[in-house]
Each structure stands twice: as structure tokens, then as C-alpha cells.
PDB file of C-alpha atoms in Angstrom:
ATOM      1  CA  UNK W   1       0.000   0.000   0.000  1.00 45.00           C
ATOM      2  CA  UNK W   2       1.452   3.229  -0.903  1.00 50.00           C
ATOM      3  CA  UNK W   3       1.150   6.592   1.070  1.00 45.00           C
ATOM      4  CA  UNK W   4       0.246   9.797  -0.379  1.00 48.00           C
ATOM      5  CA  UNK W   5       2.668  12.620   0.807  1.00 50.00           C
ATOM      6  CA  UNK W   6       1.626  15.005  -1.853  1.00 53.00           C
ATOM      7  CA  UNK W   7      -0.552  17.434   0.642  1.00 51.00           C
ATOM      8  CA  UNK W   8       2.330  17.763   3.076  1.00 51.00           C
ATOM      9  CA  UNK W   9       4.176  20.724   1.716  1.00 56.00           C
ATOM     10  CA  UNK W  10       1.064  22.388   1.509  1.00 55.00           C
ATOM     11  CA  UNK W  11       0.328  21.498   5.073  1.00 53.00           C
ATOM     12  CA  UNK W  12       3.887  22.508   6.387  1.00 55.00           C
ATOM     13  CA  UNK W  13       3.297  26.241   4.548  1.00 57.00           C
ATOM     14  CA  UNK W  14       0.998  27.349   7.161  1.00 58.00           C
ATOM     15  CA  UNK W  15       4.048  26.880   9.417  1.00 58.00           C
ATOM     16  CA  UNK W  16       4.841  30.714  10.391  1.00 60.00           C
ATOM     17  CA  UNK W  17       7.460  32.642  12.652  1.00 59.00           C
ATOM     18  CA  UNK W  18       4.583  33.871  15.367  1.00 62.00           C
ATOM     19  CA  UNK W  19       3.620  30.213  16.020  1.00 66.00           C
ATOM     20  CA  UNK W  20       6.444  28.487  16.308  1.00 74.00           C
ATOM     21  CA  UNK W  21       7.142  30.024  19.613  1.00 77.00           C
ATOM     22  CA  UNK W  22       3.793  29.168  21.542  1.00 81.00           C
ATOM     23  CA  UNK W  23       4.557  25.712  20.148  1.00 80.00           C
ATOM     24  CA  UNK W  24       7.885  25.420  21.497  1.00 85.00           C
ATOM     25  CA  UNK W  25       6.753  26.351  24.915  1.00 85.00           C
ATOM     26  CA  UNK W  26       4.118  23.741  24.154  1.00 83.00           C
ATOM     27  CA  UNK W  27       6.394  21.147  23.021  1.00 86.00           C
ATOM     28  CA  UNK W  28       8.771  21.680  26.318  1.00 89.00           C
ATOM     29  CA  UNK W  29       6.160  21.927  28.833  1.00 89.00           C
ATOM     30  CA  UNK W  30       4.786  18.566  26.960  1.00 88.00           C
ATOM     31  CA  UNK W  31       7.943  16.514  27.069  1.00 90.00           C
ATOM     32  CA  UNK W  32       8.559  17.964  30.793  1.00 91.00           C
ATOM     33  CA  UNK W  33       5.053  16.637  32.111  1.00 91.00           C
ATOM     34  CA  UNK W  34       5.237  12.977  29.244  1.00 89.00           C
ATOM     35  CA  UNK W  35       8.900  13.315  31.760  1.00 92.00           C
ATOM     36  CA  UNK W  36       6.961  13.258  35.254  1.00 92.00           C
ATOM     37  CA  UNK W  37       4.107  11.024  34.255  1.00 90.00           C
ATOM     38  CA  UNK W  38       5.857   8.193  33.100  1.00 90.00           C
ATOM     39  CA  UNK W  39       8.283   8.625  36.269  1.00 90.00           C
ATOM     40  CA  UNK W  40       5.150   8.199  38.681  1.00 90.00           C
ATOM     41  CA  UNK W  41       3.725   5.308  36.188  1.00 88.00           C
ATOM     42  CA  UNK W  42       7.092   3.479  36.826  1.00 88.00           C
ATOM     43  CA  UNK W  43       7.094   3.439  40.450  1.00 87.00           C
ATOM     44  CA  UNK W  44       3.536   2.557  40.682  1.00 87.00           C
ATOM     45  CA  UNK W  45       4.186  -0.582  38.518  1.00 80.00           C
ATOM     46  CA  UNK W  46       6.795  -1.675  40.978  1.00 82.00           C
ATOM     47  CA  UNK W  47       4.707  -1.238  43.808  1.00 82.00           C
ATOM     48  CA  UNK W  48       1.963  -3.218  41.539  1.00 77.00           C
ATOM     49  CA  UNK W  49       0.987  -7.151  41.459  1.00 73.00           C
ATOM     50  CA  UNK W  50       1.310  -6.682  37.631  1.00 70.00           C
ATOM     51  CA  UNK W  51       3.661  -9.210  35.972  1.00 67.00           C
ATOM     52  CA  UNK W  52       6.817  -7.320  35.525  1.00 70.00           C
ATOM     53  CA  UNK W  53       7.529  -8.427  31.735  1.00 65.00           C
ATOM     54  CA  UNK W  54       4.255  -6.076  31.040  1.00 69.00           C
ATOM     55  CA  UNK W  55       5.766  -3.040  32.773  1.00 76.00           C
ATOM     56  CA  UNK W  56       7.832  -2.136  29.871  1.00 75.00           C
ATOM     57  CA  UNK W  57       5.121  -2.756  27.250  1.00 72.00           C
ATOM     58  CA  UNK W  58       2.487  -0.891  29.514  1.00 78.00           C
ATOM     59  CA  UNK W  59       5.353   1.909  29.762  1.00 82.00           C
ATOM     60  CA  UNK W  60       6.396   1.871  26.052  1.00 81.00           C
ATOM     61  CA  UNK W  61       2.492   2.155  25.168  1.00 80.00           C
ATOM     62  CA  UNK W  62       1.450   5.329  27.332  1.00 86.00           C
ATOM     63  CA  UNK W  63       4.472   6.908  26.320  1.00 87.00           C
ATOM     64  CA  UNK W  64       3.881   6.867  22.625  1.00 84.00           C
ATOM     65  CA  UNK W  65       0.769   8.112  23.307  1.00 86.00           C
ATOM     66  CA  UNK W  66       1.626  10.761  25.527  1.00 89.00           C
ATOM     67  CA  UNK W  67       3.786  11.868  22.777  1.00 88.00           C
ATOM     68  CA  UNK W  68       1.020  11.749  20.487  1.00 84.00           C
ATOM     69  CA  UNK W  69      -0.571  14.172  22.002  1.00 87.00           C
ATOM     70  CA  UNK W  70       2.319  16.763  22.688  1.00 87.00           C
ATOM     71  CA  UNK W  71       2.808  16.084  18.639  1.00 84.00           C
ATOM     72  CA  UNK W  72      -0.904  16.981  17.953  1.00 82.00           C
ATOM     73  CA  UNK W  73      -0.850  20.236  20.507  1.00 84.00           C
ATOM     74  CA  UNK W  74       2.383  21.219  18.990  1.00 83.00           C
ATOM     75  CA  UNK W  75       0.960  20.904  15.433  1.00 78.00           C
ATOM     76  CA  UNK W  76      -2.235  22.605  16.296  1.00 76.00           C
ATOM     77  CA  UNK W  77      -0.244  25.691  17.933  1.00 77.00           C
ATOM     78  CA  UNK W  78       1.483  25.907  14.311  1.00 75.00           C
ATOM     79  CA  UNK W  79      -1.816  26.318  12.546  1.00 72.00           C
ATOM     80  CA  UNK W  80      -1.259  22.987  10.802  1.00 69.00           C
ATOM     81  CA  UNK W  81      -4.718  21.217  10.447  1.00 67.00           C
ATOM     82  CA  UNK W  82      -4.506  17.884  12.701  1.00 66.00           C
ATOM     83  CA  UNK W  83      -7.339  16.644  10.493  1.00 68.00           C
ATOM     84  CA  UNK W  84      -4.606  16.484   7.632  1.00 61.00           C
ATOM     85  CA  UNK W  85      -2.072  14.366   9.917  1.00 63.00           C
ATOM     86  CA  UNK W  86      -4.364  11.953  11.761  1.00 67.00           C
ATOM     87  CA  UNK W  87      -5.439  10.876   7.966  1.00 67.00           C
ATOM     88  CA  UNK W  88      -1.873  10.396   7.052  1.00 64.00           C
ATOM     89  CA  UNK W  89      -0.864   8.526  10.164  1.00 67.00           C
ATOM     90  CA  UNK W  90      -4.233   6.635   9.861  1.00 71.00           C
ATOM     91  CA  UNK W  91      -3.149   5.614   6.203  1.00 67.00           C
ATOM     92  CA  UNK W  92       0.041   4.618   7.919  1.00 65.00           C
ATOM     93  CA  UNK W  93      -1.097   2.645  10.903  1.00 66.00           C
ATOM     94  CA  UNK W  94      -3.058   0.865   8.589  1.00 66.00           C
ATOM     95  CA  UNK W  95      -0.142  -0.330   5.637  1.00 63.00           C
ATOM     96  CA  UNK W  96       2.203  -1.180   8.998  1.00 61.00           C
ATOM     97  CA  UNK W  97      -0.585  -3.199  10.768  1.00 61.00           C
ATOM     98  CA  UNK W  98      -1.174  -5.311   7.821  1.00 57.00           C
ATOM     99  CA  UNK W  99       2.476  -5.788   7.009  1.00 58.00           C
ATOM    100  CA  UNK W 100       2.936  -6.417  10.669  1.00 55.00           C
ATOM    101  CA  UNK W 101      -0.316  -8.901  10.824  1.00 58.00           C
ATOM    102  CA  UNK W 102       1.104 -12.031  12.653  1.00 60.00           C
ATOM    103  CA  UNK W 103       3.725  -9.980  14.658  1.00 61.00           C
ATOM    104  CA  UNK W 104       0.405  -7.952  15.691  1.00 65.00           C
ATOM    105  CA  UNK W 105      -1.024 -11.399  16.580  1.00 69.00           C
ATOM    106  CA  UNK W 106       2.545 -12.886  18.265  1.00 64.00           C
ATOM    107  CA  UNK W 107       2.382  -9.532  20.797  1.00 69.00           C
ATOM    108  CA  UNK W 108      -1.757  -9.344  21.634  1.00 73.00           C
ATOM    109  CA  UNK W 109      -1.464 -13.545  22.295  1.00 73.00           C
ATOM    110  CA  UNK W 110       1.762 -11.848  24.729  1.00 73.00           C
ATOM    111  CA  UNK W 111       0.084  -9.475  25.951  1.00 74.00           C
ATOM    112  CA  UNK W 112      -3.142 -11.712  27.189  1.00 75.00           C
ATOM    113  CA  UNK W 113      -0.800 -14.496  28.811  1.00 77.00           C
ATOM    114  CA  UNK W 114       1.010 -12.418  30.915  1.00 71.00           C
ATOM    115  CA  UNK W 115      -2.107 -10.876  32.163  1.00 72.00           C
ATOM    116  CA  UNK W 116      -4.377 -13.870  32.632  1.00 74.00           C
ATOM    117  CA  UNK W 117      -0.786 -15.758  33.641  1.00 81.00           C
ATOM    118  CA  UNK W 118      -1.843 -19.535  33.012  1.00 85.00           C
ATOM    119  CA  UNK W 119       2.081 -20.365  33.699  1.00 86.00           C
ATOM    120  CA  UNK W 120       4.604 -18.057  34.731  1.00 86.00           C
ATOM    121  CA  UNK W 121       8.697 -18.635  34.364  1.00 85.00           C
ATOM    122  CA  UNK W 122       9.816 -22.091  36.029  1.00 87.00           C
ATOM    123  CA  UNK W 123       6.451 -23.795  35.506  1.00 89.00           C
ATOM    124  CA  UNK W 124       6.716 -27.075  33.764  1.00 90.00           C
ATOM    125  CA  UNK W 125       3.850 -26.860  31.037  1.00 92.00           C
ATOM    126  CA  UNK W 126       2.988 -29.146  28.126  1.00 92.00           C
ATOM    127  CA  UNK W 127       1.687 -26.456  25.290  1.00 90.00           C
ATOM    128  CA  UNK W 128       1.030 -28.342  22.157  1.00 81.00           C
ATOM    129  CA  UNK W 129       2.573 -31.742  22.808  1.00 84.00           C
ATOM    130  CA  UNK W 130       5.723 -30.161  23.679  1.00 88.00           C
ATOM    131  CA  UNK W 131       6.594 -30.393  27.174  1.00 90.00           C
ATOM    132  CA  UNK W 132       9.149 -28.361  29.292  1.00 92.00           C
ATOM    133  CA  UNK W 133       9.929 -26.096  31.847  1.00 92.00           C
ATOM    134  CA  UNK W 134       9.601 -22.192  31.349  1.00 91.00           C
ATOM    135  CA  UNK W 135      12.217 -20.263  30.738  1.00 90.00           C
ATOM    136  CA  UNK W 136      10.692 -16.693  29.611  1.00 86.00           C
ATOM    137  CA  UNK W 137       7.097 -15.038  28.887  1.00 83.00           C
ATOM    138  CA  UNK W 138       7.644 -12.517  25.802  1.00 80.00           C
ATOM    139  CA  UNK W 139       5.343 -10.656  23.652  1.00 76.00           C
ATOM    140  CA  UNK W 140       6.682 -12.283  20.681  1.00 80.00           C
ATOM    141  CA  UNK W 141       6.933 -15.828  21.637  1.00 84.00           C
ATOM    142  CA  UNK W 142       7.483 -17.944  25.101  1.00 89.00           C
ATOM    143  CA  UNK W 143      10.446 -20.035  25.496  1.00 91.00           C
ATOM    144  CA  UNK W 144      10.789 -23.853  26.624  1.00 93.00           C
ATOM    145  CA  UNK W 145      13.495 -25.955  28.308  1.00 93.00           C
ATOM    146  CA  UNK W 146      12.620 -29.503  27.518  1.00 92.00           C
ATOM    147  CA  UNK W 147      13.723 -31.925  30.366  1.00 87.00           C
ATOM    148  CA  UNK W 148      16.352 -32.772  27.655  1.00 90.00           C
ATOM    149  CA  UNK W 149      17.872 -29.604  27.479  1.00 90.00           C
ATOM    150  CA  UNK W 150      16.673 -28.407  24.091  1.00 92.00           C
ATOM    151  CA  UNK W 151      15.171 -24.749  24.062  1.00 93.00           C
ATOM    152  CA  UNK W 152      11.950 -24.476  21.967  1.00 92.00           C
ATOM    153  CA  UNK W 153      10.686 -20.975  20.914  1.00 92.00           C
ATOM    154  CA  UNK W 154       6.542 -21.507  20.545  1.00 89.00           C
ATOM    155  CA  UNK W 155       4.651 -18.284  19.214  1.00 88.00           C
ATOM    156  CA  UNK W 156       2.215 -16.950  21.642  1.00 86.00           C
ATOM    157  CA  UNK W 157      -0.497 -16.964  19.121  1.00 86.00           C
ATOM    158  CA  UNK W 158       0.315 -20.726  19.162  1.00 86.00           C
ATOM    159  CA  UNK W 159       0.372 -20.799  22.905  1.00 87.00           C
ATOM    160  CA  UNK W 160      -2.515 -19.310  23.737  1.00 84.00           C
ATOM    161  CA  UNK W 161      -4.502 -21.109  21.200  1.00 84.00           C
ATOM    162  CA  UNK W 162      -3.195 -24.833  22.397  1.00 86.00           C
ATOM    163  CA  UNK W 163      -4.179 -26.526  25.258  1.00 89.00           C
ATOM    164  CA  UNK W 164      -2.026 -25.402  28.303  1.00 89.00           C
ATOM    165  CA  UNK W 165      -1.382 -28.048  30.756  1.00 90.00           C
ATOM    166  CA  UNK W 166       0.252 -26.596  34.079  1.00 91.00           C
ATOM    167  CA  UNK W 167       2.026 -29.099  35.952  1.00 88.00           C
ATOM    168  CA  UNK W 168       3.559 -27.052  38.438  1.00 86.00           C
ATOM    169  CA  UNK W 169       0.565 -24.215  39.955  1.00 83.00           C
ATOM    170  CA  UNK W 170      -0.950 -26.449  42.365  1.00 85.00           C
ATOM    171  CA  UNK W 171       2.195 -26.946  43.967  1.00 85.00           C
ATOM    172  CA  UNK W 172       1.630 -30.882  44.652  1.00 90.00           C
ATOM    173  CA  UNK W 173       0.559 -33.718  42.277  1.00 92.00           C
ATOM    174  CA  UNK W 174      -0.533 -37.403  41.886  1.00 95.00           C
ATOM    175  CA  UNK W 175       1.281 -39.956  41.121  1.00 96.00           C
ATOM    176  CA  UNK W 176      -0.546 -43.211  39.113  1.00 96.00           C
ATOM    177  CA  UNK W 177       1.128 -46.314  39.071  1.00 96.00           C
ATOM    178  CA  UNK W 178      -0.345 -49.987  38.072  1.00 96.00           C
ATOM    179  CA  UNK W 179       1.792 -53.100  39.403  1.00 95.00           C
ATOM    180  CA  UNK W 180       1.303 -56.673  38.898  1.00 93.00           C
ATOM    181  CA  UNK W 181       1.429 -60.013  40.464  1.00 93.00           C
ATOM    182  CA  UNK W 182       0.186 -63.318  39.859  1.00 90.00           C
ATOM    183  CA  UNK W 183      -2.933 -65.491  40.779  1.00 90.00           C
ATOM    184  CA  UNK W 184      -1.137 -67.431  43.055  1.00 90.00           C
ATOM    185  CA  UNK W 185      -0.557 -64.450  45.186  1.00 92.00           C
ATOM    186  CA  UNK W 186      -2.891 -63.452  47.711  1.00 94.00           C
ATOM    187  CA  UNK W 187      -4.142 -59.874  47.281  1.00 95.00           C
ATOM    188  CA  UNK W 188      -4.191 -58.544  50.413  1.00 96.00           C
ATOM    189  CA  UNK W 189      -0.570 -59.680  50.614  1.00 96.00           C
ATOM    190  CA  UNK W 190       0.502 -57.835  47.421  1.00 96.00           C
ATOM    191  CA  UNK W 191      -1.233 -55.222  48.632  1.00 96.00           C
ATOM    192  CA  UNK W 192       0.461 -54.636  52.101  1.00 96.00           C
ATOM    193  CA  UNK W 193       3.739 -55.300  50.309  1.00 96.00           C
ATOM    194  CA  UNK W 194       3.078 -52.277  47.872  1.00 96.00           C
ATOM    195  CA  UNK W 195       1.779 -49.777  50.738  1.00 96.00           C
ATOM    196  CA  UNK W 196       5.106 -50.747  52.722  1.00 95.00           C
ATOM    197  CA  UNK W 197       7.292 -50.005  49.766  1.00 96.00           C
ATOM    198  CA  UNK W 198       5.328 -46.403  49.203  1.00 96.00           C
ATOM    199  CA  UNK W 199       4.919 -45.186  53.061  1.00 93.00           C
ATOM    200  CA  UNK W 200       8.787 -45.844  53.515  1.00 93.00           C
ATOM    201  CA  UNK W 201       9.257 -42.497  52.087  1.00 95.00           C
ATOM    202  CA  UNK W 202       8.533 -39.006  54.106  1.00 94.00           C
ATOM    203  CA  UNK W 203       7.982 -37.013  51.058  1.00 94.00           C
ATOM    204  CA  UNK W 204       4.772 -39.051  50.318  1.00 95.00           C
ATOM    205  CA  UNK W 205       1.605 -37.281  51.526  1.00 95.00           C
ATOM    206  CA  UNK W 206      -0.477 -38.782  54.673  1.00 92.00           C
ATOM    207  CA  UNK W 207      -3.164 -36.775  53.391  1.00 90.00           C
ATOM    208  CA  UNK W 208      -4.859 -37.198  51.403  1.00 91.00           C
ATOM    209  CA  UNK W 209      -3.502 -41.139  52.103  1.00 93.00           C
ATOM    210  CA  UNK W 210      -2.188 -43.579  49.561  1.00 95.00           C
ATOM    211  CA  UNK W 211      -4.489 -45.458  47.464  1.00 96.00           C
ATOM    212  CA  UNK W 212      -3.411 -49.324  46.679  1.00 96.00           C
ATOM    213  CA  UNK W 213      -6.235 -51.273  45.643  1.00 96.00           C
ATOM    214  CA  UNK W 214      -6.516 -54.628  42.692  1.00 96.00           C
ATOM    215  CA  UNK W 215      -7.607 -52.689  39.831  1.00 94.00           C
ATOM    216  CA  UNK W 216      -8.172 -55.415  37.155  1.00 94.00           C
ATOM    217  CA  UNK W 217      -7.915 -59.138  36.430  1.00 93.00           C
ATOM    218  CA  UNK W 218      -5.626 -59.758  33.417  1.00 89.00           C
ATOM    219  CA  UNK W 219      -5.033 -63.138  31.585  1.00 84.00           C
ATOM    220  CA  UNK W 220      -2.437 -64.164  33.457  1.00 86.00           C
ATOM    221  CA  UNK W 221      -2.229 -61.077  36.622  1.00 91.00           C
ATOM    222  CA  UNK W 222      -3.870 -59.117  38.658  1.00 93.00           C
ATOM    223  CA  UNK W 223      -3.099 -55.305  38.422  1.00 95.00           C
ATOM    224  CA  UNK W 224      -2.983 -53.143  41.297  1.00 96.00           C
ATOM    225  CA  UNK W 225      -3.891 -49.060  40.643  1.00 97.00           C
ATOM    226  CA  UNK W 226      -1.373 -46.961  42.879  1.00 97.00           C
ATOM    227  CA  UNK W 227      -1.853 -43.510  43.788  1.00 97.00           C
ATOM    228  CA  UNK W 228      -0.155 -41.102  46.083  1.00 97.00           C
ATOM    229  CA  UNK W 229       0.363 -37.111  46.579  1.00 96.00           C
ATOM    230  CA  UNK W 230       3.789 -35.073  46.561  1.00 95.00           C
ATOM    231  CA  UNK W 231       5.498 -32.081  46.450  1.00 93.00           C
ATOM    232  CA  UNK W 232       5.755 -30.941  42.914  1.00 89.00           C
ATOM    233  CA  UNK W 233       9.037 -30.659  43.517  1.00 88.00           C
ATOM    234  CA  UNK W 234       9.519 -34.512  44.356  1.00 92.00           C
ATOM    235  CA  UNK W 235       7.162 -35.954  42.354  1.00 92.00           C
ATOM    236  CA  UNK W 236      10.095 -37.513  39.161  1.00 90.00           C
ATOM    237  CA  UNK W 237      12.521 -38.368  42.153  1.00 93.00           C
ATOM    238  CA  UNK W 238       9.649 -40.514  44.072  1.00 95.00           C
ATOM    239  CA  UNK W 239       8.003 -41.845  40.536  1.00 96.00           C
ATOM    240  CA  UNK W 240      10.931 -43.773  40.174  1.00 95.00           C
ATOM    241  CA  UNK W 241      12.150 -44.834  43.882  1.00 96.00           C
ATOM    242  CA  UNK W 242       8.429 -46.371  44.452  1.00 96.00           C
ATOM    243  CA  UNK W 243       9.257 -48.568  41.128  1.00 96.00           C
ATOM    244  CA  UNK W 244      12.423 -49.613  42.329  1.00 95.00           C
ATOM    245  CA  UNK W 245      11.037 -50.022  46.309  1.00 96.00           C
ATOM    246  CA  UNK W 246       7.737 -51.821  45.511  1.00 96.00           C
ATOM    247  CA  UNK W 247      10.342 -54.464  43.560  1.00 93.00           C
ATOM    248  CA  UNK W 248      12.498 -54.931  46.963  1.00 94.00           C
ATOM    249  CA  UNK W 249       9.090 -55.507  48.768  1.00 95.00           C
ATOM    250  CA  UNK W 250       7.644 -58.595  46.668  1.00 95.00           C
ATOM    251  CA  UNK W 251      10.968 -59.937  47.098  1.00 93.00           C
ATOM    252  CA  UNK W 252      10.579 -59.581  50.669  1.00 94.00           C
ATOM    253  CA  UNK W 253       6.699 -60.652  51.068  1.00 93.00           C
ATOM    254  CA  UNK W 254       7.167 -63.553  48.277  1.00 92.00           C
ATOM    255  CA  UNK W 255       5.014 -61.629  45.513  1.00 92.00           C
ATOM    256  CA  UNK W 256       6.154 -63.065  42.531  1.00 84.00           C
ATOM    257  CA  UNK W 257       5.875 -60.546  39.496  1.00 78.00           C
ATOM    258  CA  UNK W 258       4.593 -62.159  36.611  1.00 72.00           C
ATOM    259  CA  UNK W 259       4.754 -61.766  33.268  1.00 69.00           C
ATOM    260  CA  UNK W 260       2.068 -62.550  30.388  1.00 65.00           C
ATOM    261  CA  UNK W 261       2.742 -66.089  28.996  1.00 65.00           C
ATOM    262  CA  UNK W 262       0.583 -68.607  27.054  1.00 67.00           C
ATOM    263  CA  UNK W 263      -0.346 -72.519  27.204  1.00 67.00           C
ATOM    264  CA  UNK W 264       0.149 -73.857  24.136  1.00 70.00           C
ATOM    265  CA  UNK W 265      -1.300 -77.561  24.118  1.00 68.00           C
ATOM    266  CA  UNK W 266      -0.083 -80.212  21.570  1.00 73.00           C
ATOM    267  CA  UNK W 267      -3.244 -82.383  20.024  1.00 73.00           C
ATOM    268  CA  UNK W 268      -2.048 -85.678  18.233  1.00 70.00           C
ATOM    269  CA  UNK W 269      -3.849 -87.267  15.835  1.00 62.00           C
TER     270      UNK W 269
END
């Protein structure tokens, strides 16, 4: 889209010696109080529960617009028709937001997840199918540390279109295991061996209380459903040392683990 400049000499000719003064004094006194306002805007911020990445966007915005305004008093003290200009910049604003269209999109999609905040920086999140831990909010995109170490850059229109799955706000989570053991075993056997193997650990939650209960009869096993609480914080270390406990205790109780397996019988003729 091209902008027509052609009326701007014509505009700038009404420019005279006897108002340029009155809009210097208007231009000063503008950037002097644009000067104090944003000063007061920036402590109030800090003082704010507003995320902090918005400060500078919040800051950056009000002080364009502020300056807006000292441009369109400024002009108006020349004689210069503001009509004429807000059509020009309107032309403008319009060829740069098209141009600009997903960028637009990339900073808005910013803009609402750091003010709704459905994750913040250290969450682990799965956005997408890709699953990591937070790393940094910004308008264009967010950034992800997967537990592998690679760093994905999603776009926030992305992000805030996907499903968000926040594994770290509630601050404690569930772990869901199923274990097996054979018919031969009695149940409530397994199933003290399996709550011995889980309460040896402090980090499990009392409350709410470990579940262990047979969950389903299998061709050749029974499985056991296993669920217990945690710290967030805990809950990969104790995923894996309940695996490796619950295998000490069978050995201990006599719970044999099985495995499937099939009878194959041999019919002669």
C-alpha cells in the first residue's frame, strides 16, 4: 500500500514565525510533564501485582501516546490542520498493521498471557505436545526448556490457542502407578507389600492417604492401581524410587511378578 505525501508541503506552509514560539513552549512543557508522568507510572508498577515483563510494554504504550498528544498540541499551535495528519498517520497505521499482521497477533497472544498468567517462568507446562519447563514469557513468543535440554521458541499466538497443561501451579501432584502379580498371590498380601514399599518415604503425603487397591484381572495377573500425593518438587525423584522399592518388597513378602505367557497344548492325531 502506498502513502500519499503530496498534501504535506502544503500542510507545512501554514508553518509561520509567530507560532512556532507558543509551540515550542508547548512542546517543552509537553515533554517535561510525558517526563513526570511516566516517572510516577514506573514506580507505581513496581509497587503493583502486575507481571513485571508487562511493565515495559504498559510503559512503552502510554508513552507513545503521551507523545502523540504533545505532537498533535504542537501541530495545532502551528496552525497545521490535525485533520490532515491523523489521515496520514491513519493511512500509515493501517499499511504497517497489515504488514505487521502475525507480529500484531505474536504480541496481543503476549500481551493476554502475561495478564491472565496460566504459567509463569519455572512452571513445567505441556503447550502443544511439547513439554518443558519455562524459561521466559515474551510478547513475541514464550520459550521452553525440555527436560532434555533443548530450548523451543513456541509463538504466543500458538500458545494461547493450544491446550495449556500446568504441571507445576498447584504446587503438589498425583502420582498413578499400576503393578502386577500373579494369581497365586494373595491380594491382600501384594497389597500390604506395595503400601510398605510407598509409606517408607517421608515425602509421600499422609493426606490425602495412599491409594493401593486390585484394579483389574488380566489373563495371566492381577493389576494393582497406585496412587499417592507429593510435592511438585519430588514428584520424578519418588516416581521412580516407588518402582524400584515396591520391587524390593515382593521380594521380601514372596510376591512373585509375573509376566504374560501362554499354554500352548499339543493335540495328536
Amino acid at each position: 500500500m502506498n502513502i500519499n505525501l503530496e498534501g504535506l508541503p502544503a500542510i507545512l506552509e501554514k508553518v509561520t514565525l509567530a507560532s512556532l514560539l507558543p509551540a515550542l513552549l508547548y512542546l517543552l512543557g509537553g515533554m517535561a510533564v510525558v517526563k513526570i508522568v511516566m516517572r510516577a507510572l514506573t514506580k507505581a508498577l513496581e509497587k503493583s501485582s502486575i507481571e513485571k515483563t508487562l511493565h515495559k510494554f504498559i510503559l512503552t504504550l502510554i508513552r507513545l501516546t503521551l507523545y502523540f498528544i504533545v505532537f498533535m498540541t504542537v501541530a495545532g499551535a502551528l496552525g497545521i490542520q490535525i485533520t490532515s495528519f491523523v489521515a496520514i498517520l491513519s493511512v500509515a497505521g493501517l499499511a504497517i498493521s497489515l504488514s505487521l499482521q502475525g507480529v500484531l497477533s505474536n504480541l496481543s497472544s503476549g500481551v493476554m498471557l502475561l495478564s491472565v498468567k496460566p504459567f509463569k517462568a519455572g512452571d513445567y507446562v505441556e503447550v502443544g505436545g511439547v513439554g518443558g519447563t519455562v524459561r521466559e514469557i515474551g510478547f513475541i513468543h514464550t520459550k521452553i526448556s525440555t527436560p532434555d535440554n533443548k530450548i523451543i521458541y513456541i509463538p504466543n499466538s500458538e500458545v494461547s490457542s493450544s491446550k495449556i497443561v500446568n504441571y507445576t501451579n498447584e504446587g503438589k501432584r498425583r502420582i498413578d502407578l499400576v503393578f502386577s502379580a500373579g494369581y497365586n498371590c494373595p491380594i491382600e498380601t501384594v497389597k500390604l507389600a506395595i503400601r510398605e514399599a510407598v509409606e517408607k518415604f517421608p515425602k509421600v503425603y499422609a493426606d490425602p492417604a495412599p491409594f493401593v487397591r486390585a484394579s483389574a484381572y488380566k489373563d495371566s495377573v492381577i493389576e494393582y492401581t497406585v496412587r499417592v500425593w507429593c510435592g511438585t518438587d519430588d514428584y520424578w525423584d519418588l516416581y521412580y524410587d516407588i518402582i524400584e522399592a515396591v520391587s524390593e518388597s515382593y521380594a521380601r513378602h514372596g510376591v512373585k511378578m509375573s509376566y504374560p505367557h501362554v499354554n500352548v497344548h499339543m493335540v495328536k492325531d
